[in-house]
Coordinates of C-alpha atoms in Angstrom, one line a residue:
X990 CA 0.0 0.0 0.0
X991 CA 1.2 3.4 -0.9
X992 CA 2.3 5.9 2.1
X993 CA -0.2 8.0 2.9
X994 CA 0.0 11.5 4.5
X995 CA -2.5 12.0 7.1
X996 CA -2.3 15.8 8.8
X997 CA -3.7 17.2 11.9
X998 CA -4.7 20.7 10.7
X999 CA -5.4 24.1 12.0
X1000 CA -8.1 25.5 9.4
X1001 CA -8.9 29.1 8.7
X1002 CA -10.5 31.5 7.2
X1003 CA -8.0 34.3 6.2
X1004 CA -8.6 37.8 5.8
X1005 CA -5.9 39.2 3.7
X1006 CA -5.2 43.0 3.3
X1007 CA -3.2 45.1 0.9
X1008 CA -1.6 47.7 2.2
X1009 CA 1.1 50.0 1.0
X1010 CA 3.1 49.1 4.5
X1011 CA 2.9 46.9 7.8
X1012 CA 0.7 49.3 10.0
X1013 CA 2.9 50.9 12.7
X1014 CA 1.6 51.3 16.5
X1015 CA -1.0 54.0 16.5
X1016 CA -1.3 54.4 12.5
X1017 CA -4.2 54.1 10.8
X1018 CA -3.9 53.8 6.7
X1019 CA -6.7 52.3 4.1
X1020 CA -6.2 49.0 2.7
X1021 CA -6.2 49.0 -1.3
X1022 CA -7.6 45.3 -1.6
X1023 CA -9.3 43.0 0.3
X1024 CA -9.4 38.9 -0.5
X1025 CA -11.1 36.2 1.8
X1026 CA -9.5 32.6 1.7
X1027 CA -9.0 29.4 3.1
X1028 CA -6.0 29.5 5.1
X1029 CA -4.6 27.5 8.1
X1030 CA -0.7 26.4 8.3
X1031 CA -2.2 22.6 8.6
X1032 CA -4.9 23.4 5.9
X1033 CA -2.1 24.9 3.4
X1034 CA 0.2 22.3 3.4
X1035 CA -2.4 19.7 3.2
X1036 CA -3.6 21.6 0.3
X1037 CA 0.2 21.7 -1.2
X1038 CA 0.7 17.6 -0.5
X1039 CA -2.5 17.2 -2.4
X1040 CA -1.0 18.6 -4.9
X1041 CA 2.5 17.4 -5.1
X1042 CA 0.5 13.8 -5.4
X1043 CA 0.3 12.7 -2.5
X1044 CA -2.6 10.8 -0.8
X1045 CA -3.9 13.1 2.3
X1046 CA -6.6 12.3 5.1
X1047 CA -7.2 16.1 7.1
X1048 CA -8.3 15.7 10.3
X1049 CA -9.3 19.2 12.2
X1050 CA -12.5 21.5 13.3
X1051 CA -14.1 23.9 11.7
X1052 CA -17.6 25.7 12.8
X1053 CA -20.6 26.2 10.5
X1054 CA -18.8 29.5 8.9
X1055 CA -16.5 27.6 7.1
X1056 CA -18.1 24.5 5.7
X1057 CA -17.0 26.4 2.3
X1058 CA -13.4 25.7 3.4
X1059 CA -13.7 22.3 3.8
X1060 CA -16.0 22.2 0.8
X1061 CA -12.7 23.6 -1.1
X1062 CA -10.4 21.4 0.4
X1063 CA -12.5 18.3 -0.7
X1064 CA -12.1 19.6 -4.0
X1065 CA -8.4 19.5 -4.2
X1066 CA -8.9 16.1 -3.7
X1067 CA -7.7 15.6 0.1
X1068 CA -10.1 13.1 1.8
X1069 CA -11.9 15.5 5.0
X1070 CA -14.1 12.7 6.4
X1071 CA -12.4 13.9 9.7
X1072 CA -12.8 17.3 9.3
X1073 CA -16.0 18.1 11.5
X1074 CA -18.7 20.7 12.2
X1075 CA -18.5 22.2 15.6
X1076 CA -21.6 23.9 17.0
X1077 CA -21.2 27.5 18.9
X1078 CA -17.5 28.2 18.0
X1079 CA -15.9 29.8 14.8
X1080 CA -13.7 28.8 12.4
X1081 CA -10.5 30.4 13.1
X1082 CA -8.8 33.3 11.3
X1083 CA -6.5 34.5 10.5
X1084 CA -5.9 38.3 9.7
X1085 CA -3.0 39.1 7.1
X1086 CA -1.7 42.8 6.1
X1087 CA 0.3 42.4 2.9
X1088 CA 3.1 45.2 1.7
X1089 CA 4.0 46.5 -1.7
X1090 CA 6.9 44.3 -1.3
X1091 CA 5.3 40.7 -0.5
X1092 CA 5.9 40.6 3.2
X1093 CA 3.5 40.1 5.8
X1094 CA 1.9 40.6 9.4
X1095 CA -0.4 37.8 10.8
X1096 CA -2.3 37.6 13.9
X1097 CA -4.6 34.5 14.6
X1098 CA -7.9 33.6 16.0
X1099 CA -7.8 30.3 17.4
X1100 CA -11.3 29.3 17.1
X1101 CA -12.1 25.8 16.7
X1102 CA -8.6 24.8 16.1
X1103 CA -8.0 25.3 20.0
X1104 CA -10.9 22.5 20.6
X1105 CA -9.3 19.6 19.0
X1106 CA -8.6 17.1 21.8
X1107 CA -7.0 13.6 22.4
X1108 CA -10.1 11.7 21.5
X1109 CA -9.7 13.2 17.6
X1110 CA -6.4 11.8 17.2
X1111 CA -7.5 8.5 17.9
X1112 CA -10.3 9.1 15.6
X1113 CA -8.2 10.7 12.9
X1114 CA -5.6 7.9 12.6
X1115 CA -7.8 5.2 13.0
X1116 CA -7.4 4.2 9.2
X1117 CA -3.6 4.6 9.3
X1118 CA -1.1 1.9 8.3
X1119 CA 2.5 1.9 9.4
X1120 CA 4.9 3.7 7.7
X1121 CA 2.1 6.4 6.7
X1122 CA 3.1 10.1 7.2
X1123 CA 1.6 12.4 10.0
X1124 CA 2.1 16.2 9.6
X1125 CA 1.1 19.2 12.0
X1126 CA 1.7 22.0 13.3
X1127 CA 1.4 24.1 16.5
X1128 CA -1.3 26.4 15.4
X1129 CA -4.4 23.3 17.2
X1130 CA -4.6 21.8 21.0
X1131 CA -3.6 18.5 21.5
X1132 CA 0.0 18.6 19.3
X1133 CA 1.5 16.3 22.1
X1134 CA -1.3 13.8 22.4
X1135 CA -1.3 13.2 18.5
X1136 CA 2.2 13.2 17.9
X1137 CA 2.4 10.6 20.9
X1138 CA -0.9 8.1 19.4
X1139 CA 0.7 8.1 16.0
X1140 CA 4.5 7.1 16.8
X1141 CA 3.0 4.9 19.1
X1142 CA 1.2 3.4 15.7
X1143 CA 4.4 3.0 13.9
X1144 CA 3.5 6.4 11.7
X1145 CA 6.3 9.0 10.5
X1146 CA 5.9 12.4 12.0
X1147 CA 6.8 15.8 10.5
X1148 CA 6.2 18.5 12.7
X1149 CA 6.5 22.2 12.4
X1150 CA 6.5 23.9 15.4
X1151 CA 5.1 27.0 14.8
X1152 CA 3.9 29.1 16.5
X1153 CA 6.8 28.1 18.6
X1154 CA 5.1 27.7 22.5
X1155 CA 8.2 28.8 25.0
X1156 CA 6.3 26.7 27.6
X1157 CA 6.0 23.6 25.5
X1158 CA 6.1 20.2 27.5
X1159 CA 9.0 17.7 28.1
X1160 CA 10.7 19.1 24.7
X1161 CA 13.4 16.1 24.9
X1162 CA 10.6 13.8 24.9
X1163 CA 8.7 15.2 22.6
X1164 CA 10.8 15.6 20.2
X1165 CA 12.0 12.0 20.6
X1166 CA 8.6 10.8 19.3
X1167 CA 9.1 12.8 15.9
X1168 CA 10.8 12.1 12.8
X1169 CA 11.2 15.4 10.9
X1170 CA 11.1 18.9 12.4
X1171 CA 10.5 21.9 10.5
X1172 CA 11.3 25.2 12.0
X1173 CA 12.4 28.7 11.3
X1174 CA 15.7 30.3 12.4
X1175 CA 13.7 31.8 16.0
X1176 CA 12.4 28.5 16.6
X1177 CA 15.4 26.4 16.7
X1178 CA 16.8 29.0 19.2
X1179 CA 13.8 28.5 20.9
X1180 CA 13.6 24.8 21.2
X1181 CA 18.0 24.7 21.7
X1182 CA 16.7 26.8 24.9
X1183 CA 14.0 23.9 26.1
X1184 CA 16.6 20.7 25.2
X1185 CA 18.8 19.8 28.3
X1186 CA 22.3 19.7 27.2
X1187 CA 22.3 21.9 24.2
X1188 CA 24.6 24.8 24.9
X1189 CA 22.6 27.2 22.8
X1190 CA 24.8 30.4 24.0
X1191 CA 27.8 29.1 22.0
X1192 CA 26.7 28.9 19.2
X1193 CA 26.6 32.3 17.1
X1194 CA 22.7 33.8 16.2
X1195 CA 24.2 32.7 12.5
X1196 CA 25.2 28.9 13.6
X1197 CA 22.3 27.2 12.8
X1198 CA 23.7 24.2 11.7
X1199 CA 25.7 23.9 14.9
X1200 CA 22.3 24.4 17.0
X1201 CA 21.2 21.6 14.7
X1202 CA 24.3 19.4 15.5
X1203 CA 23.6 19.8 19.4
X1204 CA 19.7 18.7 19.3
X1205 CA 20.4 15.8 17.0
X1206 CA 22.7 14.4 19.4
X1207 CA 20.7 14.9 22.3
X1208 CA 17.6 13.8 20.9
X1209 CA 16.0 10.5 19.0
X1210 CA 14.8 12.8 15.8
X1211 CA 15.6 11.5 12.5
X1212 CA 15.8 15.3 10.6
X1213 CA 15.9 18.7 11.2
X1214 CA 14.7 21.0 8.6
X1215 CA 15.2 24.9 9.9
X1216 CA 14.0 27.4 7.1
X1217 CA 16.1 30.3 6.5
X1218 CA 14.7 32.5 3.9
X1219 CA 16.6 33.8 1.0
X1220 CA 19.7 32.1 2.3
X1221 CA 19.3 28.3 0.5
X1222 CA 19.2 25.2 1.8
X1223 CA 21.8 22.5 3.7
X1224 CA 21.1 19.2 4.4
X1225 CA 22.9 16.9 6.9
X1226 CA 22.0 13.1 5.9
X1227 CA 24.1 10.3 7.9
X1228 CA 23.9 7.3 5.9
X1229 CA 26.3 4.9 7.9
X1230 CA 24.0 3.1 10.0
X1231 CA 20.2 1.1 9.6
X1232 CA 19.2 2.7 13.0
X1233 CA 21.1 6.3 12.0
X1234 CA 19.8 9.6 12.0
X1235 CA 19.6 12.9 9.6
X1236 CA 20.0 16.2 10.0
X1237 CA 18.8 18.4 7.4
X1238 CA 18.9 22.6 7.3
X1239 CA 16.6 24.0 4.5
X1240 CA 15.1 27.4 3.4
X1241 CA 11.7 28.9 2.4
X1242 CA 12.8 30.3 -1.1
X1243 CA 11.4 33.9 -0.8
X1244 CA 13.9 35.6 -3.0
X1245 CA 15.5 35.3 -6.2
X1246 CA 18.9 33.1 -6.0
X1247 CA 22.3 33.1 -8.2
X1248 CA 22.4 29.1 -9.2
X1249 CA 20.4 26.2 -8.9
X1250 CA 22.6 23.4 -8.9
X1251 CA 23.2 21.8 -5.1
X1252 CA 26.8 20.3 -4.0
X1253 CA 27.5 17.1 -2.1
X1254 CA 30.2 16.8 0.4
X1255 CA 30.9 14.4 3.3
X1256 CA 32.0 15.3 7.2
X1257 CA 30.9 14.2 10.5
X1258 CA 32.5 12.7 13.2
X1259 CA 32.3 8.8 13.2
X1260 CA 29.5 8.6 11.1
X1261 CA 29.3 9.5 7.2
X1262 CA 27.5 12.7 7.0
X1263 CA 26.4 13.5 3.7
X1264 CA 26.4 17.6 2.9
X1265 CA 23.7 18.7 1.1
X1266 CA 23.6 22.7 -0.3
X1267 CA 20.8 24.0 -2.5
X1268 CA 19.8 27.5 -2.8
X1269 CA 16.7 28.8 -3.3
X1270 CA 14.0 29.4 -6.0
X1271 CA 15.5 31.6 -8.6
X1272 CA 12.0 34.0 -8.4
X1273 CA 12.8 38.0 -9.6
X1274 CA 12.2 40.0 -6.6
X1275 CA 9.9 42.0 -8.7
X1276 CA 7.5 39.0 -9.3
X1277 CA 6.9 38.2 -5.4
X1278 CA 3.8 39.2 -4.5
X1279 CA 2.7 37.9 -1.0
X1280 CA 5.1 35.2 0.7
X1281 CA 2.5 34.3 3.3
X1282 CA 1.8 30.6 2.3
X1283 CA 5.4 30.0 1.2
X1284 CA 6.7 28.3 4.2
X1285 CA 3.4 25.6 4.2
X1286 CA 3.7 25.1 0.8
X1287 CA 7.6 23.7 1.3
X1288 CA 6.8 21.2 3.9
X1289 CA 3.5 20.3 2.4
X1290 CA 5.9 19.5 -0.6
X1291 CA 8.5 17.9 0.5
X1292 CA 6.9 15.4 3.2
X1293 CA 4.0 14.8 -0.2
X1294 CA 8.1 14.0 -2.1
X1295 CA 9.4 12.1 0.7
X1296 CA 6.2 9.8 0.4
X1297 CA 6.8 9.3 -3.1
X1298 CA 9.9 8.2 -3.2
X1299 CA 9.9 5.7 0.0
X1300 CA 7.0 4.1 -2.2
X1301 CA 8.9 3.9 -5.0
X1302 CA 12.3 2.4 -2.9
X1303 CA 10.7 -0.7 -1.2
X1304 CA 14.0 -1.1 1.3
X1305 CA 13.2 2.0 2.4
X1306 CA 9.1 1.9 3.1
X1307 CA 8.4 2.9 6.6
X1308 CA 11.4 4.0 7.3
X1309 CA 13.5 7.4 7.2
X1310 CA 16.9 5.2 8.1
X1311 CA 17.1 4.6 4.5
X1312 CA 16.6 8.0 2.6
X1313 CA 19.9 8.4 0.3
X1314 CA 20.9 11.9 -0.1
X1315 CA 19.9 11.9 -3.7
X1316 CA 15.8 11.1 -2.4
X1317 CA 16.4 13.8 0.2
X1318 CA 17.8 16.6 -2.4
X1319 CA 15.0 15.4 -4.9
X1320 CA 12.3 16.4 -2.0
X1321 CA 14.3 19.7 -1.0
X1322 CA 14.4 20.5 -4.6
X1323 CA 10.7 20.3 -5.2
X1324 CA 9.7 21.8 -2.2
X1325 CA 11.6 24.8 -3.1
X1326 CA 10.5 25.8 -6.4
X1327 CA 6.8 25.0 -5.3
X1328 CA 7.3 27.8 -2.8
X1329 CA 9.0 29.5 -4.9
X1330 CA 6.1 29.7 -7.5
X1331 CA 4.1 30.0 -4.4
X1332 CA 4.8 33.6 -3.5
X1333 CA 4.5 34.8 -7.1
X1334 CA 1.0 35.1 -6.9
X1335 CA -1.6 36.0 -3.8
X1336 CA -3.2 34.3 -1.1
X1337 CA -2.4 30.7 0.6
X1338 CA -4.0 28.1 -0.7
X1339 CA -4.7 29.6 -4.1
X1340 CA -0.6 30.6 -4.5
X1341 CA 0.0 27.1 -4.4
X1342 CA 1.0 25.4 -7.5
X1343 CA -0.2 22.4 -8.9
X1344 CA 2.6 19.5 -9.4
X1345 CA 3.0 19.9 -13.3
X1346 CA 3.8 23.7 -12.8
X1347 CA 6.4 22.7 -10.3
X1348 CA 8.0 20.1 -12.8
X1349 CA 7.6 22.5 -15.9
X1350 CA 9.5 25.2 -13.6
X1351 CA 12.4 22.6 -12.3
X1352 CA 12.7 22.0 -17.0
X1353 CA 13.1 25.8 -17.2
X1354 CA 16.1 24.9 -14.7
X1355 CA 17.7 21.7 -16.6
X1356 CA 16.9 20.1 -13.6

């Protein structure tokens, strides 16, 4: 049976504003656009795995105002048998300013996404088979209780921490039950701060890989993926060992880049640790337009990549042990252009490109 990516989602309704700048404390200035959309960091990358091919079950909560976003996620052929009605409490939103320039400001209304509970993981992943993926984020209640039910069901688990929560539980043993992380560069200093043993003060505000290095060995993940913007992408793959671990460091493409091509290069200490660099989209900074569902559009990529190719390498089906570095640059490399033709156009979940636009962009590339 083919891997399947199942993802506990936060669900929105976004509001998103044009404006000619970010609103400062005590301004008031007119918006010159106004869109409504289905949004959500869990909803958008479920949206984006769809997309990239993958076969997605969305679990989540949503109240009677936005049966038209789960209407629309149907469509994009995701199956949303667990995504249910509640009575008496909105759909959350999200409100979004967007600048002349593409960037954002976001601030959230939790709504039903803070009244998932323990009771829906066990009904969400009641269908899953071993080896299938689970992706979330921190946006819903009840992070720790799903991530917990599905590793304890043999399923993969990519998590993106954010918003980051500076009070999260146990973080070591959290973070132990999950096989990918996706974070930012303020997250990873974040969660370095809750891991016992990493020594995030020595490590320079520029040193992410060496953050990286420290939480890897103090912890039972499998990969690290930290986003850094307009910077590229470096992956960290150790390879030596059935029971080994990965480490990779990767970037939300949000800017234009100088080359394409990635480099390989080995280091580590004892184990082989395969260097992967790759830099980001190249996009003309004069053709982004709004960079808001960039980010969920990369991981909603690459975990819908990493699916494909684990069920196209049989050694390596339900099991992240056996990536090769060429699998793991295939699903960096796809990830990054779809967010990279993600923030060419507006909105979240309408940004995001289907998988033949991706492919026909990666041609344009001789890639």
């Amino acid at each position: 049976m083919d891997l399947r990516v199942f993802t506990f989602a936060s669900i929105n309704i976004d509001e998103v504003y044009s404006v000619p700048h970010i609103v400062r404390p005590g301004e008031t200035i007119s918006s010159t656009e106004r869109q409504q959309n289905a949004g959500g960091k869990g909803a958008n990358a479920s949206v984006a795995a769809a997309r990239a091919g993958a076969q997605v079950h969305i679990a989540g909560l949503i109240g009677k105002d936005g049966l038209w976003v789960r209407d629309l996620l149907s469509q994009t052929g995701a199956n949303v048998e667990q995504v249910r009605v509640l009575d008496g409490v909105s759909t959350g939103r999200a409100i979004i300013q967007v600048d002349r320039s593409g960037e954002n400001a976001i601030f959230l209304f939790p709504g039903t996404n803070h009244k998932l509970a323990k009771a829906d993981a066990h009904r969400a992943f009641a269908r899953c088979t071993k080896g299938d993926w689970l992706l979330l984020t921190n946006e819903t209640t009840a992070v720790a209780e799903a991530i917990a039910h599905a590793h304890s069901l043999g399923m993969q688990v990519l998590w993106n921490p954010a918003p980051m929560n500076s009070r999260m539980m146990d973080a070591k043993e959290l973070v132990d039950m999950v096989d990918v992380l996706v974070l930012n560069e303020t997250e990873l200093l974040e969660l370095a701060k809750q891991i016992e043993g990493v020594d995030y003060e020595s490590d320079s505000s520029q040193d992410h890989v060496g953050l990286a290095r420290q939480i890897i060995v103090e912890v039972q993940i499998r990969a690290i993926i930290v986003t850094l913007g307009s910077k590229g992408s470096i992956g960290l793959v150790r390879r030596s060992r059935v029971n080994s671990h990965s480490i990779l460091v990767s970037s939300e493409p949000a800017s234009a880049a100088s080359s394409s091509s990635a480099s390989i290069s080995s280091s580590g200490k004892g184990d082989d640790v395969v260097e992967i660099q790759l830099p980001c989209a190249p996009v003309p900074k004069e053709k982004i337009m709004d960079t808001t569902g960039a980010g969920d559009t990369w991981v909603g990529y690459f975990v819908a990549e990493l699916a494909r190719t684990q069920n196209e390498s049989p050694e390596s089906i339900g099991s992240l042990a056996t990536l090769t570095p060429a699998m793991v640059r295939q699903a960096m490399r796809f990830a990054t252009y779809a967010s990279g033709l993600a923030v060419t156009e507006m909105g979240a979940i309408p940004a995001i490109p289907e998988r033949s636009r991706v492919e026909a962009f990666l041609k344009t590339q001789n890639i």
